[in-house]
Structures are given as C-alpha cells and as structure tokens.
Amino acid sequence: MKEKQTGIPEVFLKPYNPAEHEDKLYQMWEESGFFNPDVCVEKGVTAADAEPFSIVLPPPNVTGTLHMGHASMLAIEDILVRYNRMQGKRTLWLPGTDSAAVATQEKVEKELYKKEKLTRYDLGREALIERIIAFSEESKSTIIGQTKKMGSSLDWSRYAYTLDDERYHAVMTAFVRMYEAGLIYRGARIVNWDPKMQTTISDDEIDYVEQTDPFYYFKYGPFTIGTVRPETKFGDKYVVMHPDDDRYKEYEHGQTIEVEWINGPITATIIKDEAADPEMGTGVMTITPWHSAVDFEIAQRHGLSQEQIIDERGILLPIAGEFAGQHIKKARAAIVEKMQAKGLVEKVDEKYVHNVATNSRGGGMIEPQIKEQWFVDVNKEFTMGPSEVPGVHEGDSVSLKQLMQKAVSGGGTTIFPDRFNKTYYHWIDNLRDWCISRQIWYGHRIPVWYKDGEMKVQIESPGDGWEQDPDTLDTWFSSGLWTFSTLGWPNETTDLKTYHPTTVLETGYDIIFFWVARMILMSTFLVGQVPFKNVYLHGLVRDEKGKKMSKSLGNIIDPLDMIEKFGADATRLSLIVGAAPGNDMPLSEDKVRAYKKFANKLWNISRFTLDNILDADFTAEATFSERDQEILQTLSDTVTEVSSDIEKFNLYLAAEKAYHYVWHDLADKVLEESKPILNGEDAAARYARQYVLKECLVTSLKLLHPFMPYVTEAIWQELPTELKDQEMIMVAAWPKQD
RNA sequence: GUCCGGUUAGCUCAGCUGGUAGAGCGCUACAUUGACAUUGUAGAGGUCACAAGUUCAAGUCUUGUACCGGACACCA
C-alpha cells in the first residue's frame, strides 16, 4: 500500500466511491468462505459448540428480477445474519430460488404462442417442461447476481432450488407420508377453476375484482329470485329460504312445486337452510351446486343432486337446451332475451356492483366447478408422532388446524409484530381443506399411479402399465417444506439437527397465509418441530407518496439503479430506517442519497481518526480525563442500545441510533473537541484521547457493519493490523457490552 | 359485515411500561475550505383528528365519533 507523508492510506484522499469497492469486497468475502458456518468453525472464527442462528431466504422467483421488496428483505435478513455472526453464533443464511410454477409456465406459454403460435398441447408435456427449465436456468443467474449486489452474506454452497432433486425427493416423501396418515385424500369437491389457464387454484390465489353488471330478478313459480348469472340457472331445481323467514311460512321443507323455467316446466323442491339471508333481495334463492361454493355446501348438507352446466372451457352443456355449445359470455344476453319473451323477467337492476373472483396469477375469471382433486384435510384428527411442538405431545390426537394453532399459541413461534397473531388465528378458523392438485405441467408431479382402476401412492413407478397422475402439486405445498427440505430432510442430516427449527423467518405480511401458515402446517406434522422460532413480517415498500410501486404508475425505484448511484450501503440503510416491522414504508431517491452522504461521512471520520492515531503509542502512560471516560461510556451505552434493538427486531431504531451516534455525537462533538487535545502539549492527555478515538472508530465500524457492510469493510481493510481482532470485519467480534 | 392499522412540524415519520412534544428532509440566518464533491451552529414552524372518561398528571390508558388505509368473509 502506497502511503503519503501523513501516513494515511491514499485511498482516503478521495470521497468514498461505493462502485470502486463493492464488487471486490463481495468477492473477497465469498472467497474467504466465511458465509459458510462450517468454514467459520474450521478456521476458528466460530466455536464448534456455538449457539446456531439460521434463516432461510424466502426464495425469489427464478425468472424474476430484483425489486425493492427483495432489497428490503435482503437488507433486513443480512443485518440479522451479520450481527449474529459477529456475536460468535454458528450462523447460516441459506439461499434458494423458487420455480413459481404457475407464473413461470404461463410466461413460457405466452412466449411460445407469441413467437411460434404454438400452445402447450401442440408441444407436449416433455418438450414444454424442457423449455421451461431452459428458461429458468437462464434467468436464474440474473436474480442470484442481483442478490449478491446487495451485499447478502448468503451461504451459496447450500443453494437450493425448489425443483432440484433433493427438494423433489422431499416433496414426494411429504406427499406419501401425509397420504399414509390419511391427511391427503382425493375427492370430488368444488374448486376454483380457471377456464383460461385450465387449472384449479387455491382460495388464497383468488383476487376479487369489483365489477358492475346487470342484476336480474326472475319469476320462479310463486317466488322471485335474483342473479347476475342467468347462464348458470338451467338446472336450478331447488329453491332455498331461511327456516325462520315468516314470509314463506306456508312452504315446507321438501315440498315440491311446478314452475315454468327457461327451457320449460320443472319440478322445484323447497329447501329451508340458514345460508339463505332473509335481508338479501327477496330472501329466496335457487342454487347451482356445481358452480358455486356456497350452493355446493347447501347441497351437501341436504344431500341434493348436482349437475354440471358449464364445461371446463366455459361452454354450456346439453342441459342448456338450445343454448348448448355457446360460450357463457355470449349466451347470457340471449338467455335473458328468451326469458323476457316468456315473461319471466320481473325487473333488471343495471348498476349492480359486485366482486368477481379472478385468478391473481393470470387474471382469468374463476368458474367454480366440481372436480376430482387432491386435498389436504385440515380437520381430520391423527395421532401425533415425536413432537417438540409446545403443548403437543407424542400420541396426542390432533388435527392439522390444531397443530397450526398450537405452534403459535404455545409460544413455539413468535410473530412480530404481534398484531398479526390475530390475522393468523382468524385465517386458520376460516380454513377449509386445501386443494393441492394443479392441472399445469411444470412442477412436482403427484406421486400417484393408476392401472386398471387400481391406485398406488408411492414415489417410484410401480412398474409397466402404471400411469402417473397427470396433475402437479400446488407450489405452496413444496414451499411449505422449505425450512427443512433445504436442510436435507427427509434424511437426518447434521444440518437439520443443527439449524432446525430456524431462528427467524423474515417475509412480507402479504404472504402470511400462503407461506408462513403452510410452513407451520408441514413442519409440525412432518418434522414435529415448528419451522422457525420467530416470524418477522416486514411491510411493503412504497413510493414517497405512499403509493404502491408499479410499472403502470411509473413510480418504480429500481434497487440496482440505487446501488449504482449511491451504493448498496446507502440503499440498505434507506430501506431500514423508518421501516417499523409490519408497516409499509415510503422510499424516495432523496432518502437513499442522504445515506450515501453518511457513508462518506464515516469514510472521513476514519480518515481523520487514522490521521491522528497512526503514530500513537498505546502502551505509553496516559491520563484519562473525566470526559474521556464519559466518551467511552456513551460509546458503550450505544452498543448496548443498538444490540438490544437488533435483538428485539427493532432494526429501524438500531440503525437510527447508530447513525445518530456516529454523526452527531462522535463526529460533531467528540472529534471537534479532540482537535485541541491532539495538537496540544499534554502528551499524557493526548495518548488518552488517541486511545479513546481508536476505540470509538473500531467500535463504530463494528456497530455499523451489519447495516453498511461494504464501507465498513473497506475501511477495516485499511486499518493497521494491530487495531483489528480479525482480518475481515465480517467475522470480527461484536463489541462487548456492559 | 368481521377484524387490524393509521390520523403528531410544510413533507415522511419516531415517540417503548402516562410526567406539559422529537428526528430526517425542506425553510431562515450566521459561520466554516475544514477530516467532509461541504459541514457546523442557531432559529422559525405543532390547541399531538374530534369528544368524553380514568388520573395529581394523557400523543401516551378506556370508551365513543369522524375520516384514511389494509386483511378476511359474503355477494343468490
């Protein structure tokens, strides 16, 4: 290293330029192997029996690119990881990517159609999957590269992909075990069918979109019924009313009446059921069990017959008579016209506002259908195996629902912020059996085999002539295994024993149901442990006006742009300060810019300090003034506060305190008042102050390292060896607390 | 409809277990070429949404009201 006359490294003579250092530093970290806890133990940085600390990275979509949501997730997790690594814990942060099957297949299919005018059926299952894999592989490196840019200290040697061989094996094993325990069943049930993508989707994947449609009142014998969807009404032969509705006292449950209907007279049966809301319209409705979840439930309760009206593509079936073969969208007007002609239309409310179920992953309008699907039974009681779940013991009779409740209520998993506990319990209370089969091709294929009406559930094909179920599993089925499938399960690996349950799961509050709850379900049943001891839910990153970032609004702030302009450290800090757990956070470019200044400030603090202590003799006789003691005390208090805030997951407070201390205490006060002492005649006082400044610098760098890993490491690399306890600050010891 | 948040300086937000308001940005004035492609010092600016209650004392606790946001359910 070339040095100037003053003795400080030349690099400090220019302002801190992140672009010059970041990639080099990341490479240095990666090559050191310290991202891998085993290497830390090997090289004596971490004690072999140290307490473990583990986080699995919520895997981003392989085909995606890094957005601010990812950036904030990476910043939060990296802070926790770096802090705990410096605390001497055996720290693992495990990376992975997600196949996001539905979204990925859709993307590839769209491309395929656009470029080659081919559908998936033209191409066939094998060929399509090949294309999807090629596409995923290609885009995988993009998201991984971008993840590294943020400074994420992930252990890449343990990288997992949701569709790789180990995960495949875990998923198959999970399915078979759950089937054998009687928790997975096949049944004809009402599902959310997307006619556009030709697949079922789960309740959670539905988006309700507000829409205005005409609402029709039809004469149905002596009754008036209302509907938005006349095209589903052909087979309606049950008329339902509330048992306590006095207006219809004269009718009895089970009584039949003749009514004139769309295609001629039919025999209607009166059903009294509490699902009918007396306040709603006339209080009377007819039901279509095949195409409505509520109607299906009513039909189940009373053992009513069910008939399909609309096929999988949205075409009317023969029951529609003259309308058969028409698409429902086109048929509606014609049906109403005919009913009008028959005098069955009483009135029409043209401006009826209601919510329409659509597929959140592709926008297709959902048509409920009764289909043979695979389900996870959440209410069935089974005998619990070996259990570390609080409040649940081996041999207890429990249901998956109860397991999910107890994991949290027993304190096995703590949710931050705690108001989400209610949300979590509320969701479980409303939880119905989980439909896990999907009619898409890319994903984990269901390990069920058929031959001559016989069925076998096992991972390998039973032999010649056995046909595998064509369906694949819901992506959240495999995601639910993520905390342990990434650690080697179903094998009893050392990793699994060491790092599971993981310490923290950090994710957005928007996927608490999709993912958090499912992980708890899978882990408690399959491993007998909670998947994580803590859940930290972060908010959504919004623009400076609090609006959601979206392409159409043109208000997207690209994290990679920010890194290029202001550095990864500034980007990280801007995403942390002011971001209380679970609260949405506004972000502006100005905010990022402000933290770039801070990185430079730290750079200059270091330069000034080094300039004044490089010639210091720390062994010389020194007299510590009261003020010296006070400065050291403040420093130590800051360490205590920052540490405790990190432990409590209050990163926004920790970051702000560290920032405030370094800039407005250390720089503004301590450094300023030290100038006369450092230039003064009193050698003993000078030595003392030099020692104090050295402590302040080294400790501040460590304090800030989890938040700003690059600039602190860049400075650390320039410090004289005798000031350092480790060559890299990323594995240096966290400052001692009183 | 049920549940959960929010309402504090021009803007974005802190304010943890109750003791007469804080930060950043912005604004004004002054200082400084310094360790600092600047920074420092000082200042202006708030009946803490509204109402009632508990208390010696209430942004802080309780209840209610209004508005904003979100989640879930329902939508025949």
PDB file of N, CA and C in Angstrom, chain A residues 648-721:
ATOM      1  N   LYS A 648     -34.394  -7.274  19.534  1.00  0.00           N
ATOM      2  CA  LYS A 648     -35.852  -7.148  19.563  1.00  0.00           C
ATOM      3  C   LYS A 648     -36.434  -6.921  18.176  1.00  0.00           C
ATOM      4  N   PHE A 649     -35.614  -7.071  17.178  1.00  0.00           N
ATOM      5  CA  PHE A 649     -36.008  -6.881  15.774  1.00  0.00           C
ATOM      6  C   PHE A 649     -36.397  -5.446  15.441  1.00  0.00           C
ATOM      7  N   ASN A 650     -36.045  -4.522  16.328  1.00  0.00           N
ATOM      8  CA  ASN A 650     -36.328  -3.121  16.022  1.00  0.00           C
ATOM      9  C   ASN A 650     -35.161  -2.527  15.251  1.00  0.00           C
ATOM     10  N   LEU A 651     -34.981  -3.042  14.038  1.00  0.00           N
ATOM     11  CA  LEU A 651     -33.816  -2.623  13.255  1.00  0.00           C
ATOM     12  C   LEU A 651     -33.874  -1.147  12.916  1.00  0.00           C
ATOM     13  N   TYR A 652     -35.099  -0.647  12.734  1.00  0.00           N
ATOM     14  CA  TYR A 652     -35.207   0.764  12.363  1.00  0.00           C
ATOM     15  C   TYR A 652     -34.688   1.655  13.473  1.00  0.00           C
ATOM     16  N   LEU A 653     -34.888   1.238  14.712  1.00  0.00           N
ATOM     17  CA  LEU A 653     -34.370   2.019  15.834  1.00  0.00           C
ATOM     18  C   LEU A 653     -32.864   1.850  15.956  1.00  0.00           C
ATOM     19  N   ALA A 654     -32.413   0.615  15.798  1.00  0.00           N
ATOM     20  CA  ALA A 654     -30.986   0.333  15.916  1.00  0.00           C
ATOM     21  C   ALA A 654     -30.198   1.138  14.890  1.00  0.00           C
ATOM     22  N   ALA A 655     -30.672   1.124  13.660  1.00  0.00           N
ATOM     23  CA  ALA A 655     -29.955   1.820  12.594  1.00  0.00           C
ATOM     24  C   ALA A 655     -29.924   3.315  12.861  1.00  0.00           C
ATOM     25  N   GLU A 656     -31.057   3.834  13.303  1.00  0.00           N
ATOM     26  CA  GLU A 656     -31.103   5.263  13.536  1.00  0.00           C
ATOM     27  C   GLU A 656     -30.195   5.673  14.690  1.00  0.00           C
ATOM     28  N   LYS A 657     -30.178   4.859  15.732  1.00  0.00           N
ATOM     29  CA  LYS A 657     -29.327   5.186  16.876  1.00  0.00           C
ATOM     30  C   LYS A 657     -27.855   5.156  16.495  1.00  0.00           C
ATOM     31  N   ALA A 658     -27.470   4.125  15.758  1.00  0.00           N
ATOM     32  CA  ALA A 658     -26.075   4.006  15.359  1.00  0.00           C
ATOM     33  C   ALA A 658     -25.692   5.195  14.472  1.00  0.00           C
ATOM     34  N   TYR A 659     -26.588   5.525  13.560  1.00  0.00           N
ATOM     35  CA  TYR A 659     -26.366   6.639  12.649  1.00  0.00           C
ATOM     36  C   TYR A 659     -26.220   7.935  13.426  1.00  0.00           C
ATOM     37  N   HIS A 660     -27.151   8.127  14.321  1.00  0.00           N
ATOM     38  CA  HIS A 660     -27.157   9.361  15.098  1.00  0.00           C
ATOM     39  C   HIS A 660     -25.920   9.478  15.968  1.00  0.00           C
ATOM     40  N   TYR A 661     -25.556   8.373  16.566  1.00  0.00           N
ATOM     41  CA  TYR A 661     -24.373   8.406  17.416  1.00  0.00           C
ATOM     42  C   TYR A 661     -23.134   8.787  16.609  1.00  0.00           C
ATOM     43  N   VAL A 662     -22.932   8.104  15.499  1.00  0.00           N
ATOM     44  CA  VAL A 662     -21.705   8.299  14.739  1.00  0.00           C
ATOM     45  C   VAL A 662     -21.621   9.723  14.179  1.00  0.00           C
ATOM     46  N   TRP A 663     -22.728  10.173  13.652  1.00  0.00           N
ATOM     47  CA  TRP A 663     -22.664  11.501  13.023  1.00  0.00           C
ATOM     48  C   TRP A 663     -22.712  12.627  14.062  1.00  0.00           C
ATOM     49  N   HIS A 664     -23.689  12.580  14.921  1.00  0.00           N
ATOM     50  CA  HIS A 664     -23.937  13.762  15.757  1.00  0.00           C
ATOM     51  C   HIS A 664     -23.307  13.710  17.136  1.00  0.00           C
ATOM     52  N   ASP A 665     -22.742  12.594  17.473  1.00  0.00           N
ATOM     53  CA  ASP A 665     -22.008  12.554  18.727  1.00  0.00           C
ATOM     54  C   ASP A 665     -20.525  12.438  18.421  1.00  0.00           C
ATOM     55  N   LEU A 666     -20.172  11.321  17.795  1.00  0.00           N
ATOM     56  CA  LEU A 666     -18.762  11.093  17.512  1.00  0.00           C
ATOM     57  C   LEU A 666     -18.179  12.193  16.611  1.00  0.00           C
ATOM     58  N   ALA A 667     -18.801  12.454  15.494  1.00  0.00           N
ATOM     59  CA  ALA A 667     -18.227  13.416  14.549  1.00  0.00           C
ATOM     60  C   ALA A 667     -18.398  14.855  15.024  1.00  0.00           C
ATOM     61  N   ASP A 668     -19.627  15.210  15.357  1.00  0.00           N
ATOM     62  CA  ASP A 668     -19.884  16.615  15.676  1.00  0.00           C
ATOM     63  C   ASP A 668     -19.252  17.053  16.990  1.00  0.00           C
ATOM     64  N   LYS A 669     -19.282  16.191  17.967  1.00  0.00           N
ATOM     65  CA  LYS A 669     -18.806  16.615  19.284  1.00  0.00           C
ATOM     66  C   LYS A 669     -17.403  16.093  19.578  1.00  0.00           C
ATOM     67  N   VAL A 670     -17.282  14.754  19.626  1.00  0.00           N
ATOM     68  CA  VAL A 670     -16.026  14.170  20.091  1.00  0.00           C
ATOM     69  C   VAL A 670     -14.849  14.587  19.211  1.00  0.00           C
ATOM     70  N   LEU A 671     -15.008  14.435  17.920  1.00  0.00           N
ATOM     71  CA  LEU A 671     -13.903  14.758  17.036  1.00  0.00           C
ATOM     72  C   LEU A 671     -13.540  16.246  17.101  1.00  0.00           C
ATOM     73  N   GLU A 672     -14.567  17.083  17.109  1.00  0.00           N
ATOM     74  CA  GLU A 672     -14.311  18.523  17.155  1.00  0.00           C
ATOM     75  C   GLU A 672     -13.549  18.922  18.416  1.00  0.00           C
ATOM     76  N   GLU A 673     -14.014  18.425  19.530  1.00  0.00           N
ATOM     77  CA  GLU A 673     -13.376  18.846  20.786  1.00  0.00           C
ATOM     78  C   GLU A 673     -12.018  18.180  20.982  1.00  0.00           C
ATOM     79  N   SER A 674     -11.721  17.145  20.187  1.00  0.00           N
ATOM     80  CA  SER A 674     -10.447  16.454  20.337  1.00  0.00           C
ATOM     81  C   SER A 674      -9.307  17.199  19.642  1.00  0.00           C
ATOM     82  N   LYS A 675      -9.678  18.050  18.682  1.00  0.00           N
ATOM     83  CA  LYS A 675      -8.636  18.712  17.897  1.00  0.00           C
ATOM     84  C   LYS A 675      -7.593  19.428  18.758  1.00  0.00           C
ATOM     85  N   PRO A 676      -8.040  20.297  19.698  1.00  0.00           N
ATOM     86  CA  PRO A 676      -7.015  20.956  20.526  1.00  0.00           C
ATOM     87  C   PRO A 676      -6.201  19.978  21.357  1.00  0.00           C
ATOM     88  N   ILE A 677      -6.811  18.921  21.837  1.00  0.00           N
ATOM     89  CA  ILE A 677      -6.075  17.951  22.659  1.00  0.00           C
ATOM     90  C   ILE A 677      -5.019  17.251  21.826  1.00  0.00           C
ATOM     91  N   LEU A 678      -5.399  16.891  20.603  1.00  0.00           N
ATOM     92  CA  LEU A 678      -4.471  16.166  19.740  1.00  0.00           C
ATOM     93  C   LEU A 678      -3.305  17.045  19.308  1.00  0.00           C
ATOM     94  N   ASN A 679      -3.562  18.351  19.243  1.00  0.00           N
ATOM     95  CA  ASN A 679      -2.489  19.266  18.871  1.00  0.00           C
ATOM     96  C   ASN A 679      -1.818  19.897  20.078  1.00  0.00           C
ATOM     97  N   GLY A 680      -2.273  19.506  21.250  1.00  0.00           N
ATOM     98  CA  GLY A 680      -1.812  20.158  22.463  1.00  0.00           C
ATOM     99  C   GLY A 680      -0.482  19.621  22.977  1.00  0.00           C
ATOM    100  N   GLU A 681      -0.006  20.221  24.068  1.00  0.00           N
ATOM    101  CA  GLU A 681       1.299  19.902  24.624  1.00  0.00           C
ATOM    102  C   GLU A 681       1.249  18.724  25.589  1.00  0.00           C
ATOM    103  N   ASP A 682       0.082  18.493  26.162  1.00  0.00           N
ATOM    104  CA  ASP A 682      -0.048  17.482  27.208  1.00  0.00           C
ATOM    105  C   ASP A 682      -0.049  16.075  26.608  1.00  0.00           C
ATOM    106  N   ALA A 683       1.124  15.436  26.644  1.00  0.00           N
ATOM    107  CA  ALA A 683       1.279  14.138  25.973  1.00  0.00           C
ATOM    108  C   ALA A 683       0.388  13.060  26.591  1.00  0.00           C
ATOM    109  N   ALA A 684       0.297  13.058  27.892  1.00  0.00           N
ATOM    110  CA  ALA A 684      -0.500  12.035  28.557  1.00  0.00           C
ATOM    111  C   ALA A 684      -1.970  12.151  28.184  1.00  0.00           C
ATOM    112  N   ALA A 685      -2.449  13.389  28.103  1.00  0.00           N
ATOM    113  CA  ALA A 685      -3.830  13.626  27.702  1.00  0.00           C
ATOM    114  C   ALA A 685      -4.017  13.224  26.244  1.00  0.00           C
ATOM    115  N   ARG A 686      -3.013  13.501  25.428  1.00  0.00           N
ATOM    116  CA  ARG A 686      -3.092  13.177  24.013  1.00  0.00           C
ATOM    117  C   ARG A 686      -3.178  11.657  23.821  1.00  0.00           C
ATOM    118  N   TYR A 687      -2.302  10.951  24.522  1.00  0.00           N
ATOM    119  CA  TYR A 687      -2.314   9.485  24.411  1.00  0.00           C
ATOM    120  C   TYR A 687      -3.683   8.934  24.799  1.00  0.00           C
ATOM    121  N   ALA A 688      -4.193   9.497  25.879  1.00  0.00           N
ATOM    122  CA  ALA A 688      -5.501   9.032  26.345  1.00  0.00           C
ATOM    123  C   ALA A 688      -6.556   9.254  25.261  1.00  0.00           C
ATOM    124  N   ARG A 689      -6.569  10.465  24.702  1.00  0.00           N
ATOM    125  CA  ARG A 689      -7.574  10.769  23.696  1.00  0.00           C
ATOM    126  C   ARG A 689      -7.374   9.919  22.435  1.00  0.00           C
ATOM    127  N   GLN A 690      -6.120   9.666  22.091  1.00  0.00           N
ATOM    128  CA  GLN A 690      -5.866   8.811  20.922  1.00  0.00           C
ATOM    129  C   GLN A 690      -6.435   7.417  21.137  1.00  0.00           C
ATOM    130  N   TYR A 691      -6.251   6.933  22.340  1.00  0.00           N
ATOM    131  CA  TYR A 691      -6.806   5.620  22.669  1.00  0.00           C
ATOM    132  C   TYR A 691      -8.338   5.646  22.569  1.00  0.00           C
ATOM    133  N   VAL A 692      -8.907   6.703  23.097  1.00  0.00           N
ATOM    134  CA  VAL A 692     -10.365   6.839  23.074  1.00  0.00           C
ATOM    135  C   VAL A 692     -10.883   6.880  21.628  1.00  0.00           C
ATOM    136  N   LEU A 693     -10.225   7.656  20.797  1.00  0.00           N
ATOM    137  CA  LEU A 693     -10.657   7.775  19.404  1.00  0.00           C
ATOM    138  C   LEU A 693     -10.523   6.446  18.668  1.00  0.00           C
ATOM    139  N   LYS A 694      -9.470   5.727  18.960  1.00  0.00           N
ATOM    140  CA  LYS A 694      -9.286   4.418  18.348  1.00  0.00           C
ATOM    141  C   LYS A 694     -10.445   3.498  18.721  1.00  0.00           C
ATOM    142  N   GLU A 695     -10.786   3.516  20.005  1.00  0.00           N
ATOM    143  CA  GLU A 695     -11.907   2.687  20.465  1.00  0.00           C
ATOM    144  C   GLU A 695     -13.202   3.089  19.757  1.00  0.00           C
ATOM    145  N   CYS A 696     -13.399   4.396  19.667  1.00  0.00           N
ATOM    146  CA  CYS A 696     -14.615   4.895  19.041  1.00  0.00           C
ATOM    147  C   CYS A 696     -14.693   4.452  17.584  1.00  0.00           C
ATOM    148  N   LEU A 697     -13.575   4.545  16.895  1.00  0.00           N
ATOM    149  CA  LEU A 697     -13.584   4.182  15.476  1.00  0.00           C
ATOM    150  C   LEU A 697     -13.851   2.691  15.289  1.00  0.00           C
ATOM    151  N   VAL A 698     -13.054   1.884  15.967  1.00  0.00           N
ATOM    152  CA  VAL A 698     -13.186   0.437  15.779  1.00  0.00           C
ATOM    153  C   VAL A 698     -14.590  -0.037  16.164  1.00  0.00           C
ATOM    154  N   THR A 699     -15.077   0.479  17.278  1.00  0.00           N
ATOM    155  CA  THR A 699     -16.399   0.064  17.738  1.00  0.00           C
ATOM    156  C   THR A 699     -17.501   0.559  16.795  1.00  0.00           C
ATOM    157  N   SER A 700     -17.357   1.783  16.331  1.00  0.00           N
ATOM    158  CA  SER A 700     -18.374   2.310  15.420  1.00  0.00           C
ATOM    159  C   SER A 700     -18.434   1.510  14.126  1.00  0.00           C
ATOM    160  N   LEU A 701     -17.279   1.148  13.637  1.00  0.00           N
ATOM    161  CA  LEU A 701     -17.260   0.360  12.403  1.00  0.00           C
ATOM    162  C   LEU A 701     -18.003  -0.958  12.606  1.00  0.00           C
ATOM    163  N   LYS A 702     -17.729  -1.577  13.732  1.00  0.00           N
ATOM    164  CA  LYS A 702     -18.393  -2.854  14.020  1.00  0.00           C
ATOM    165  C   LYS A 702     -19.905  -2.668  14.184  1.00  0.00           C
ATOM    166  N   LEU A 703     -20.237  -1.596  14.869  1.00  0.00           N
ATOM    167  CA  LEU A 703     -21.644  -1.302  15.126  1.00  0.00           C
ATOM    168  C   LEU A 703     -22.403  -1.106  13.815  1.00  0.00           C
ATOM    169  N   LEU A 704     -21.723  -0.489  12.866  1.00  0.00           N
ATOM    170  CA  LEU A 704     -22.388  -0.187  11.605  1.00  0.00           C
ATOM    171  C   LEU A 704     -22.267  -1.309  10.583  1.00  0.00           C
ATOM    172  N   HIS A 705     -21.365  -2.240  10.849  1.00  0.00           N
ATOM    173  CA  HIS A 705     -21.128  -3.253   9.817  1.00  0.00           C
ATOM    174  C   HIS A 705     -22.376  -4.011   9.361  1.00  0.00           C
ATOM    175  N   PRO A 706     -23.231  -4.474  10.270  1.00  0.00           N
ATOM    176  CA  PRO A 706     -24.418  -5.191   9.789  1.00  0.00           C
ATOM    177  C   PRO A 706     -25.267  -4.333   8.854  1.00  0.00           C
ATOM    178  N   PHE A 707     -25.286  -3.032   9.103  1.00  0.00           N
ATOM    179  CA  PHE A 707     -26.134  -2.151   8.299  1.00  0.00           C
ATOM    180  C   PHE A 707     -25.443  -1.730   7.009  1.00  0.00           C
ATOM    181  N   MET A 708     -24.151  -1.442   7.124  1.00  0.00           N
ATOM    182  CA  MET A 708     -23.394  -0.949   5.979  1.00  0.00           C
ATOM    183  C   MET A 708     -22.146  -1.802   5.799  1.00  0.00           C
ATOM    184  N   PRO A 709     -22.322  -3.015   5.308  1.00  0.00           N
ATOM    185  CA  PRO A 709     -21.186  -3.935   5.295  1.00  0.00           C
ATOM    186  C   PRO A 709     -20.024  -3.479   4.408  1.00  0.00           C
ATOM    187  N   TYR A 710     -20.334  -2.835   3.305  1.00  0.00           N
ATOM    188  CA  TYR A 710     -19.256  -2.526   2.361  1.00  0.00           C
ATOM    189  C   TYR A 710     -18.310  -1.443   2.861  1.00  0.00           C
ATOM    190  N   VAL A 711     -18.872  -0.295   3.207  1.00  0.00           N
ATOM    191  CA  VAL A 711     -17.981   0.800   3.578  1.00  0.00           C
ATOM    192  C   VAL A 711     -17.210   0.462   4.854  1.00  0.00           C
ATOM    193  N   THR A 712     -17.854  -0.240   5.763  1.00  0.00           N
ATOM    194  CA  THR A 712     -17.140  -0.593   6.995  1.00  0.00           C
ATOM    195  C   THR A 712     -16.007  -1.581   6.705  1.00  0.00           C
ATOM    196  N   GLU A 713     -16.269  -2.513   5.789  1.00  0.00           N
ATOM    197  CA  GLU A 713     -15.206  -3.465   5.440  1.00  0.00           C
ATOM    198  C   GLU A 713     -14.096  -2.767   4.662  1.00  0.00           C
ATOM    199  N   ALA A 714     -14.476  -1.848   3.784  1.00  0.00           N
ATOM    200  CA  ALA A 714     -13.472  -1.118   3.003  1.00  0.00           C
ATOM    201  C   ALA A 714     -12.531  -0.363   3.952  1.00  0.00           C
ATOM    202  N   ILE A 715     -13.092   0.267   4.970  1.00  0.00           N
ATOM    203  CA  ILE A 715     -12.268   0.995   5.936  1.00  0.00           C
ATOM    204  C   ILE A 715     -11.427   0.026   6.765  1.00  0.00           C
ATOM    205  N   TRP A 716     -12.098  -1.030   7.197  1.00  0.00           N
ATOM    206  CA  TRP A 716     -11.419  -2.043   8.029  1.00  0.00           C
ATOM    207  C   TRP A 716     -10.153  -2.556   7.332  1.00  0.00           C
ATOM    208  N   GLN A 717     -10.279  -2.754   6.020  1.00  0.00           N
ATOM    209  CA  GLN A 717      -9.141  -3.273   5.263  1.00  0.00           C
ATOM    210  C   GLN A 717      -7.948  -2.317   5.298  1.00  0.00           C
ATOM    211  N   GLU A 718      -8.208  -1.048   5.584  1.00  0.00           N
ATOM    212  CA  GLU A 718      -7.126  -0.065   5.623  1.00  0.00           C
ATOM    213  C   GLU A 718      -6.566   0.147   7.027  1.00  0.00           C
ATOM    214  N   LEU A 719      -7.209  -0.438   8.017  1.00  0.00           N
ATOM    215  CA  LEU A 719      -6.737  -0.244   9.393  1.00  0.00           C
ATOM    216  C   LEU A 719      -5.448  -1.021   9.624  1.00  0.00           C
ATOM    217  N   PRO A 720      -4.564  -0.462  10.430  1.00  0.00           N
ATOM    218  CA  PRO A 720      -3.358  -1.215  10.796  1.00  0.00           C
ATOM    219  C   PRO A 720      -3.752  -2.493  11.538  1.00  0.00           C
ATOM    220  N   THR A 721      -3.007  -3.561  11.264  1.00  0.00           N
ATOM    221  CA  THR A 721      -3.337  -4.873  11.807  1.00  0.00           C
ATOM    222  C   THR A 721      -3.525  -4.875  13.316  1.00  0.00           C
TER     223      THR A 721
END
